[in-house]
Amino acid sequence: MKPEDDTPAPETPPPRSALRHSLAEDALALLSGTALIALAVALFQHAHLLSGGTAGLAFLLHYGMGWGFGPVFFVLNLPFYVLAWRRMDRAFLYKTMLAVALLSVLTEITPQFIRFEHLTPLYAALIGGVLLGVGFLILFRHRASLGGVGILAFWLQETRGWRAGHVQMAVDTLILLLALITAPLTQVALSVVGAVVLNLTLAINHRAGRYIAN
């Protein structure tokens, strides 16, 4: 047997401050995360699909009124910042505002760099859902989001006791019902597929205790 003195001492965990992301890391994460989401938006736009939350509302107005997705998404998020200012961590709010601004710009310029000669809607739903999931995952791990309905759901949970998940689900269901007015059932069904893939990507990769830095 090994002498007791030879037993290695347990490693001391690094101080919490050493685990924090640097400003440069946060900046790169916001840019890369929103770039992936902007690519997913381009896929969804080409296949005439939509997502949930504030982005879903932006898609509806984009398809129905012909307005640009980026500017509509930016404007729709503005009222939610009032709620976030009172209830959320300032650093989280600032990063979220920056992420929304970046996505609004990137969704407008991304189509200038790519063209889809042939894109199967099912592929757009599947790969778009994965891209959305990975993009959101990057933002979440750097304490940011894309605001919107998520902020409202959090506020209602804090002030009224309503479950945030239930509020989000109700809004997403309403968006899909509204989509049935202007979009074929097949496209709405494929949008649901994209949402399922998005949530599976987050559920598998975004669990408490698996990621330490913040």
Coordinates of N, CA, C and O in Angstrom, one line a residue, residues 88 148-172:
M88 N -34.8 43.1 -13.0 CA -33.6 42.2 -13.4 C -32.3 42.8 -13.1 O -32.2 44.1 -13.0
G148 N -37.9 40.3 -24.5 CA -39.3 40.1 -25.0 C -40.2 39.4 -24.0 O -40.2 39.7 -22.8
V149 N -40.9 38.4 -24.6 CA -41.9 37.7 -23.8 C -41.3 37.0 -22.6 O -42.0 36.9 -21.5
G150 N -40.1 36.6 -22.6 CA -39.4 36.0 -21.5 C -39.4 36.9 -20.3 O -39.5 36.5 -19.1
I151 N -39.1 38.2 -20.6 CA -39.1 39.2 -19.5 C -40.5 39.4 -18.9 O -40.7 39.4 -17.7
L152 N -41.5 39.4 -19.8 CA -42.9 39.5 -19.3 C -43.3 38.3 -18.4 O -43.9 38.5 -17.4
A153 N -42.9 37.1 -18.9 CA -43.2 35.9 -18.1 C -42.6 36.0 -16.8 O -43.2 35.6 -15.8
F154 N -41.3 36.4 -16.7 CA -40.6 36.5 -15.4 C -41.3 37.5 -14.5 O -41.5 37.3 -13.3
W155 N -41.7 38.7 -15.1 CA -42.4 39.7 -14.3 C -43.7 39.2 -13.7 O -44.1 39.5 -12.6
L156 N -44.5 38.5 -14.5 CA -45.8 38.0 -14.1 C -45.6 36.9 -13.0 O -46.4 36.8 -12.1
Q157 N -44.5 36.2 -13.1 CA -44.3 35.2 -12.1 C -43.9 35.8 -10.8 O -44.3 35.4 -9.7
E158 N -43.1 36.9 -10.9 CA -42.7 37.6 -9.7 C -43.8 38.4 -9.0 O -43.9 38.5 -7.8
T159 N -44.7 39.0 -9.8 CA -45.8 39.9 -9.3 C -47.1 39.2 -9.1 O -47.9 39.6 -8.2
R160 N -47.5 38.3 -9.9 CA -48.8 37.7 -9.9 C -48.7 36.2 -9.5 O -49.8 35.6 -9.3
G161 N -47.5 35.6 -9.5 CA -47.4 34.2 -9.1 C -47.7 33.3 -10.2 O -47.8 32.1 -10.0
W162 N -47.8 33.8 -11.5 CA -48.1 32.9 -12.6 C -46.8 32.3 -13.0 O -45.7 32.8 -13.0
R163 N -46.9 31.0 -13.4 CA -45.7 30.2 -13.8 C -45.2 30.8 -15.1 O -45.9 30.9 -16.1
A164 N -43.9 31.1 -15.1 CA -43.3 31.7 -16.3 C -43.4 30.8 -17.5 O -43.7 31.2 -18.6
G165 N -43.2 29.5 -17.3 CA -43.3 28.5 -18.4 C -44.7 28.5 -19.0 O -44.8 28.3 -20.2
H166 N -45.7 28.6 -18.1 CA -47.1 28.6 -18.6 C -47.4 29.8 -19.4 O -48.1 29.7 -20.4
V167 N -46.9 31.0 -18.9 CA -47.1 32.2 -19.7 C -46.4 32.1 -21.1 O -47.0 32.5 -22.1
Q168 N -45.2 31.6 -21.1 CA -44.5 31.5 -22.4 C -45.2 30.6 -23.3 O -45.4 30.8 -24.5
M169 N -45.7 29.4 -22.8 CA -46.4 28.5 -23.6 C -47.7 29.0 -24.1 O -48.1 28.8 -25.3
A170 N -48.4 29.8 -23.3 CA -49.7 30.4 -23.7 C -49.4 31.4 -24.9 O -50.2 31.4 -25.9
V171 N -48.4 32.2 -24.7 CA -48.1 33.2 -25.8 C -47.7 32.5 -27.1 O -48.1 32.9 -28.2
D172 N -46.8 31.5 -27.0 CA -46.4 30.7 -28.2 C -47.6 30.0 -28.8 O -47.7 30.0 -30.1

